[in-house]
XYZ file of C-alpha atoms in Angstrom:
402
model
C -62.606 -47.368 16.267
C -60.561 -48.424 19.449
C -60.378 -45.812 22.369
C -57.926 -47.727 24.730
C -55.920 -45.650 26.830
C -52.354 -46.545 27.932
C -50.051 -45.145 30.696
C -48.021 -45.986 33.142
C -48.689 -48.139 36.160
C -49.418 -44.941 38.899
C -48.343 -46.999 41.905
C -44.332 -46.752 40.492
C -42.662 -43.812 38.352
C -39.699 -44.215 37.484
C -38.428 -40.107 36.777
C -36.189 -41.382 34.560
C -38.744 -42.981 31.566
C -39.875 -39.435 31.171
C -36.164 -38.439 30.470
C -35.667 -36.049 27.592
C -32.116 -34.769 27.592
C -31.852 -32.629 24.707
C -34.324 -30.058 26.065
C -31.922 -27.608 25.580
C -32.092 -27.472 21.667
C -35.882 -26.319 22.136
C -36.242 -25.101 26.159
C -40.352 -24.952 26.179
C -42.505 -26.575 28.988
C -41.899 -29.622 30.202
C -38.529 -28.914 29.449
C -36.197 -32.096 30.490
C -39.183 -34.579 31.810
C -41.638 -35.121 29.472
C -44.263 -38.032 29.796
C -46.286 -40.302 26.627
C -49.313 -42.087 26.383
C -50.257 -43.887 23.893
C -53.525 -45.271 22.726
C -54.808 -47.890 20.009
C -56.700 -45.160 17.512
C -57.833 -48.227 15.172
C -57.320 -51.853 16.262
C -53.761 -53.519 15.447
C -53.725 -50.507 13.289
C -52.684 -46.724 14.094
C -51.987 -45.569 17.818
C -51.021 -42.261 18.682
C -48.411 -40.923 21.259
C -48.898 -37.994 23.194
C -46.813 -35.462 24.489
C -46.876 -31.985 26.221
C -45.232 -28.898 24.946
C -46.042 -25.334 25.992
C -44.634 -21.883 27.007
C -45.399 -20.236 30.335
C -48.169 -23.230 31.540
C -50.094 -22.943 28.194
C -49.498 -26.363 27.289
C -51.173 -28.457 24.766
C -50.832 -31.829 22.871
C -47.927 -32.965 20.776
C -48.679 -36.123 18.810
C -46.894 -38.797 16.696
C -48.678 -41.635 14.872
C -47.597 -44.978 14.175
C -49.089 -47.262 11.508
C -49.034 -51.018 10.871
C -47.867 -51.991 7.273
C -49.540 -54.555 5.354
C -46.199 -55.821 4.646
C -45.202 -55.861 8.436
C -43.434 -53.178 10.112
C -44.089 -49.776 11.194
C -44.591 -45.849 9.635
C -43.525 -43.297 12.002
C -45.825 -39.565 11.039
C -44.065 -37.035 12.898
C -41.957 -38.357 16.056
C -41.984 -36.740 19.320
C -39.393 -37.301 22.081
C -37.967 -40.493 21.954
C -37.672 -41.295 25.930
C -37.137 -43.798 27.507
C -41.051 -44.634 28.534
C -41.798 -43.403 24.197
C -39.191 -46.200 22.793
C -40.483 -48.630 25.275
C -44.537 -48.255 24.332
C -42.695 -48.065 20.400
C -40.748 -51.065 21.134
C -43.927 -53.022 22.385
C -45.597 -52.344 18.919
C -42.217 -53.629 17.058
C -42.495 -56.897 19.201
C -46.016 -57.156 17.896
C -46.168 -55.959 14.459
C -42.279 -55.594 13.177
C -39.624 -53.367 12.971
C -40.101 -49.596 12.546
C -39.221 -49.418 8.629
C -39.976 -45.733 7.717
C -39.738 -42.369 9.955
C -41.330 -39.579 8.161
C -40.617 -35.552 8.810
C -43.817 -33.997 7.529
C -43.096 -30.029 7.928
C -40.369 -27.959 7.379
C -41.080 -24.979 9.651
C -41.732 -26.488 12.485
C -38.969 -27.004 15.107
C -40.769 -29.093 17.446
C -41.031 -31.759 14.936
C -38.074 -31.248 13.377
C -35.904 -31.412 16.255
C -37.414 -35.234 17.606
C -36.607 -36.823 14.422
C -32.546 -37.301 14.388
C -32.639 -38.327 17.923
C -35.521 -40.608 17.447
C -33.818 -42.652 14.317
C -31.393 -43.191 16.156
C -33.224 -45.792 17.961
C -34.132 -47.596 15.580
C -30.984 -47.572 13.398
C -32.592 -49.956 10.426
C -35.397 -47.333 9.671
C -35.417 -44.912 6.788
C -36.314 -41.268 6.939
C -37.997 -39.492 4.757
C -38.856 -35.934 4.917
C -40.419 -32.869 3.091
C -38.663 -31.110 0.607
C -37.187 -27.998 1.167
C -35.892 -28.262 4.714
C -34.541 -25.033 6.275
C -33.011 -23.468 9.758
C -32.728 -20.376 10.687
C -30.453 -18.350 11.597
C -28.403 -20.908 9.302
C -29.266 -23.073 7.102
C -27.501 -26.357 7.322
C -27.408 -29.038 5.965
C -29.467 -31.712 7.419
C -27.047 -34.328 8.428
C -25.742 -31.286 10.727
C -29.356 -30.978 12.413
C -28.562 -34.670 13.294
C -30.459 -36.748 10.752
C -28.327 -40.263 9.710
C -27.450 -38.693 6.036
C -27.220 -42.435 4.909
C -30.781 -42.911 5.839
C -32.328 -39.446 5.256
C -34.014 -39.018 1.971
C -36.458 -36.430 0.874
C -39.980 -37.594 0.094
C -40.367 -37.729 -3.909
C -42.827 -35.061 -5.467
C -44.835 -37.984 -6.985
C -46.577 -40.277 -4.089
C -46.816 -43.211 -6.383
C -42.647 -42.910 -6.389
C -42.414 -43.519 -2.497
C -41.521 -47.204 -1.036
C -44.874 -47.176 0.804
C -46.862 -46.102 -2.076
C -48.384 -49.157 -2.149
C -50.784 -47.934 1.243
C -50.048 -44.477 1.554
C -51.101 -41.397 -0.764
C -50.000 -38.266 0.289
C -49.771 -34.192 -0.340
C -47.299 -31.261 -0.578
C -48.756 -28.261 0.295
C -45.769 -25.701 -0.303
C -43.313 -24.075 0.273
C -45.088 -20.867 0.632
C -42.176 -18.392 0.720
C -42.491 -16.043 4.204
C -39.669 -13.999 3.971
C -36.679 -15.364 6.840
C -38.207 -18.760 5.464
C -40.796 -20.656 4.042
C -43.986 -23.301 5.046
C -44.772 -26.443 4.102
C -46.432 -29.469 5.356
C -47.083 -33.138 3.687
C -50.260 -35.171 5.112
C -51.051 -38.783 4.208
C -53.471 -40.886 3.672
C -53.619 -44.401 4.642
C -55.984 -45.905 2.480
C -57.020 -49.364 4.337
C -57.705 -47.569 8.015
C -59.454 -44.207 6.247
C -57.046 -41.894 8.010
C -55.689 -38.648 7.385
C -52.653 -37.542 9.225
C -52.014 -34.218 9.487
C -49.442 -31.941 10.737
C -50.339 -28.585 12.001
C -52.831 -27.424 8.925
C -56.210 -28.377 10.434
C -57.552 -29.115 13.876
C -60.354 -29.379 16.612
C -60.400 -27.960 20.191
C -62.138 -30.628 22.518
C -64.013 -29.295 25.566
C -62.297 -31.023 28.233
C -58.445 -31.219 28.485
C -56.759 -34.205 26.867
C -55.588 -37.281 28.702
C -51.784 -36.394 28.269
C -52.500 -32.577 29.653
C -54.713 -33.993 32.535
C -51.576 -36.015 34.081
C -50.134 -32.794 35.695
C -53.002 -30.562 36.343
C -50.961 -27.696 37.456
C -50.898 -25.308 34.171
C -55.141 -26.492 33.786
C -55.256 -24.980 37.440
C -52.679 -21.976 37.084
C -55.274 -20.966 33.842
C -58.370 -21.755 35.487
C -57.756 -18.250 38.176
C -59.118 -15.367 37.895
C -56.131 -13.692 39.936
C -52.729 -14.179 41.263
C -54.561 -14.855 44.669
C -57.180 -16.958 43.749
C -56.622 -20.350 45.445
C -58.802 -23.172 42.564
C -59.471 -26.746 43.551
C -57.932 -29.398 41.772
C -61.442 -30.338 40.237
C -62.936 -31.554 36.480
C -64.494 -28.193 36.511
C -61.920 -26.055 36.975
C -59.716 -28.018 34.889
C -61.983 -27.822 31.587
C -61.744 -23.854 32.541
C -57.712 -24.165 32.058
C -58.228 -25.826 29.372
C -60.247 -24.000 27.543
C -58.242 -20.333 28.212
C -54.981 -22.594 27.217
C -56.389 -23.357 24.185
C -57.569 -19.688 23.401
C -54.193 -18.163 24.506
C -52.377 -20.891 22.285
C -54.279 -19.824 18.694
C -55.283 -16.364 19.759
C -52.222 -14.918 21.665
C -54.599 -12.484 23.231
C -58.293 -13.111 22.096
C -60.955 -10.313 22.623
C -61.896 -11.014 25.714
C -58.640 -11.004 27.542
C -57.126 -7.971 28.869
C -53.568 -7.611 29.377
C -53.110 -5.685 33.030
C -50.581 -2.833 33.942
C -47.838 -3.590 36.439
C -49.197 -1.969 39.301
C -52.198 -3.957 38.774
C -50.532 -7.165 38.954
C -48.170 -6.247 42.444
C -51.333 -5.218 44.536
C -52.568 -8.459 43.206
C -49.439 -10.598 44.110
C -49.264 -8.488 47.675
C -52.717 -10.119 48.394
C -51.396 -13.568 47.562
C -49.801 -16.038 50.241
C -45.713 -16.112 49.758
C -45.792 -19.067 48.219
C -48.131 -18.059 45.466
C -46.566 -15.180 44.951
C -43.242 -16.813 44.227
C -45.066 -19.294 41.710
C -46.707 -16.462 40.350
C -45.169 -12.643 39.939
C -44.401 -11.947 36.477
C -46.821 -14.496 34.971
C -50.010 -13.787 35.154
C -50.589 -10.240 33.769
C -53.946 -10.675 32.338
C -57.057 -10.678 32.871
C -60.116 -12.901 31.399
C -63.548 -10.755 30.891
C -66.736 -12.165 32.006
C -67.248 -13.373 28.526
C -64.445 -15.088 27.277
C -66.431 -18.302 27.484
C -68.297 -17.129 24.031
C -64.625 -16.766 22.472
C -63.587 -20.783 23.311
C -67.749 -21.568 22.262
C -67.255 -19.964 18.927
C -63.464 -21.736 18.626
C -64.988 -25.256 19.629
C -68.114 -24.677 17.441
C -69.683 -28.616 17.551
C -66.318 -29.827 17.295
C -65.177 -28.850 13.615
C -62.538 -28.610 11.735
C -60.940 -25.411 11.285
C -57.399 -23.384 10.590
C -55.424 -22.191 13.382
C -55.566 -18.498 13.550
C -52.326 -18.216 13.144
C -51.961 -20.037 9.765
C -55.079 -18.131 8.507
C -53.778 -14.633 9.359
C -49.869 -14.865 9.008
C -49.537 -17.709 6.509
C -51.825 -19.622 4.581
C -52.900 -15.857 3.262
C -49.689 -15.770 1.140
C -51.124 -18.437 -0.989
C -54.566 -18.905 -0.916
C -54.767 -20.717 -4.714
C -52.055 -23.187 -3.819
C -53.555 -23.767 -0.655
C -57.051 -24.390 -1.989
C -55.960 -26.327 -4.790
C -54.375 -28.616 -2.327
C -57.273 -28.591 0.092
C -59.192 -29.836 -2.976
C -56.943 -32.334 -3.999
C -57.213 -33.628 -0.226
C -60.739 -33.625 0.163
C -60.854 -35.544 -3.365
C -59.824 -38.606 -0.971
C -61.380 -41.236 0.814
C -61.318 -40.755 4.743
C -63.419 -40.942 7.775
C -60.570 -39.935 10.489
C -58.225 -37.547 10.729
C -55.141 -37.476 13.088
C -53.592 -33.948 13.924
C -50.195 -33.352 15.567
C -51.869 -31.282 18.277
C -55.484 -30.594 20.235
C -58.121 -33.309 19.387
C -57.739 -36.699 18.047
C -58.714 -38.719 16.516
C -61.251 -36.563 14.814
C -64.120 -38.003 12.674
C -64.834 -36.187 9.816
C -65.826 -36.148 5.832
C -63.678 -35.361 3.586
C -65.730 -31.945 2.533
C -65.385 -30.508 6.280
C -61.886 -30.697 5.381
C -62.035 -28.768 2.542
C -64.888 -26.369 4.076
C -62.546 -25.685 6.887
C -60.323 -23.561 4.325
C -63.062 -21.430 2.930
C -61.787 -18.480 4.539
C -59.303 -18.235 1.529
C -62.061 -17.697 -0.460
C -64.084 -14.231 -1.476
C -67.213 -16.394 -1.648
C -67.228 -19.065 -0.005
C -70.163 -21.857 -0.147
C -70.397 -21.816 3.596
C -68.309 -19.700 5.884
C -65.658 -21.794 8.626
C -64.900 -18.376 10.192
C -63.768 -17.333 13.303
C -64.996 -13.758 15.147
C -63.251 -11.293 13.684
C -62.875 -9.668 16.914
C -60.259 -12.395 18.408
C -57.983 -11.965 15.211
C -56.868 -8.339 16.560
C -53.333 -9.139 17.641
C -52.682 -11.724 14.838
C -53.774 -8.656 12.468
C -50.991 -6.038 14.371
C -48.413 -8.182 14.036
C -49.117 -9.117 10.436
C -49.121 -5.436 10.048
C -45.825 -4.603 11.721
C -44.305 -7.771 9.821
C -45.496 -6.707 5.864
C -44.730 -2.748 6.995
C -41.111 -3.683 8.088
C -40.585 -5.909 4.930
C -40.000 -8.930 6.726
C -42.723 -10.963 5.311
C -44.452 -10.431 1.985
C -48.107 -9.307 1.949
C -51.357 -11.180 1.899
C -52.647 -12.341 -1.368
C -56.309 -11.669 -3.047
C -58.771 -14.192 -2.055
C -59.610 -16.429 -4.420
């Protein structure tokens, strides 16, 4: 297992590599500039490329993995922004290796996949796309050659694995669509049986300790995170940046975990008068909370020893709709060989068994052979607004555990 980093030579930037002018059709942090790395996961094998997405500095990973083919060529799981400096590390593999010859879509609900993928086949114009059945948009739904996917090149993935042109290395899994009212989930990983590697989408993760490589590059939302209040003034150091990091990564699958406190107005302008002028232009209006003294036991519990476990969100407001279809699928996964696994976001690459996989669904379950959960306590948010959402009839309710 390879753990070279790349990125760009830091003596010259050109502003331009990190170029992403569509940032319009999804405006979240970085908005038009976003930067890549991308390292060798497993030699002349699978790299990933990292990117940064976030709203109001809480900002975490956005991944793509590329795989060699046997045959020669190249499997795109999941594209991110095709930049300039992106196409260029991409283009560097396709020297090496061959052309890109598939581009896979792996989810349905989520936009900031979806919306990479048309731009990014465009650049390679030779490549075929496949993607998950049962693509939707809200408030429309269109049809996908009008969310600017090449309809001459866009296919959807066939039910049966064994049916697909890169059956021949790849197994993969439908887990879906569970039906959520205004639309519907689903997400397909795969397995690529020569490297061991599972590539996920947004079902299953790990939160490291430290910040990630691509999050360290601009520390500012690590440092915005890591004060206490508006006036605080935090050195740019590891320590501080590993405390950013780890109330980023609790406000990203919490919301509002149990140990923050959201503060009242008044609160926040005596706070802001205190600060210099120039933090309190940065500032005002965004920071109206207010960690307790032990919010570190919130992230400990999250990051257990590194395992594998369901984002809060898709535990409380999803995954709940259909807990037999999504254990039968967890099984079917787990039935695999694989010793990595590659999500879209957080940690990677992670190494784990096949039954952590499955273990890290248990919460589905009304007895579960050993409990994956998370304190109840963090969950209260998630909870109120699955509440409002079944009460107002915009989502159906949570099924019976299994």
């Amino acid at each position: 297992m390879a753990h070279d980093q790349r990125a760009e030579n830091t003596e010259y930037i050109n502003q331009r590599d990190f170029s992403w002018p569509f940032w319009f059709t999804l405006p979240i942090y970085p908005y038009s500039k976003r930067r890549t790395i991308r390292q060798e996961v497993i030699k002349d094998t699978v790299w990933t490329f990292d990117q940064l997405q976030g709203i109001l500095y809480v900002v975490v990973p956005i991944r793509m993995t590329v795989v060699k083919l046997e045959s020669g060529g190249l499997l795109i799981y999941a594209p991110v922004a095709p930049t300039p400096e992106c196409i260029r590390l991409v283009n560097e593999l396709v020297t090496e290796h061959g052309n890109v010859k598939y581009i896979v879509l792996p989810t349905i609900s989520g936009l900031e996949h979806k919306v990479f993928v048309g731009p990014f086949a465009r650049c390679f114009p030779n490549a075929q796309i496949f993607v998950a059945p049962n693509q939707w948009s809200f408030p429309l739904n269109l049809p996908l050659s009008w969310l600017g996917l090449p309809p001459k090149r866009t296919q959807i993935l066939p039910e049966d694995s064994s049916k697909a042109p890169f059956a021949d290395e790849f197994d993969y899994a439908m887990l879906g669509p569970i039906d959520l009212g205004p639309g519907s989930f689903a997400e397909v990983v795969f397995l690529h049986r020569r490297s061991h590697t599972l590539l996920v989408t947004d079902t299953v993760l790990s939160v490291p300790a430290d910040p990630p490589a691509i999050v360290q590059l601009d520390p500012y939302p690590l440092l915005f995170h890591a004060k206490d209040r508006v006036s605080d003034i935090v050195t740019d150091n590891q320590a501080n940046r590993r405390q950013g990091w780890q109330r980023i990564s609790l406000f990203a699958l919490y919301f509002q975990p149990s140990e923050l406190n959201i503060i009242n107005l008044g609160q926040l302008f005596r706070d802001a008068l205190k600060a210099s002028e120039r933090s309190f232009k940065a500032y005002f209006g965004l920071f109206p909370f207010q960690w307790q003294p032990n919010w570190q036991r919130s992230f400990d519990a999250l990051r257990g020893d590194g395992r594998l476990f369901v984002a809060p969100i898709l535990q409380t407001l999803i995954l709940n709709r259909a807990p037999k279809e999504t254990l039968d699928w967890a099984t079917k996964v787990a039935s695999w060989d694989f010793q990595w696994i590659i999500p879209c976001h957080f940690d990677s690459p992670i190494k784990a068994e096949p039954q952590q996989f499955r273990q890290a669904f248990s919460f589905l379950e009304k007895q579960p052979a050993v409990s994956a959960g998370l304190p109840e306590a963090d969950f209260q948010l998630l909870k109120k607004i699955d509440t409002g959402l079944n009460k107002s009839g915009i989502v159906p309710p949570a099924k019976e555990k299994v």
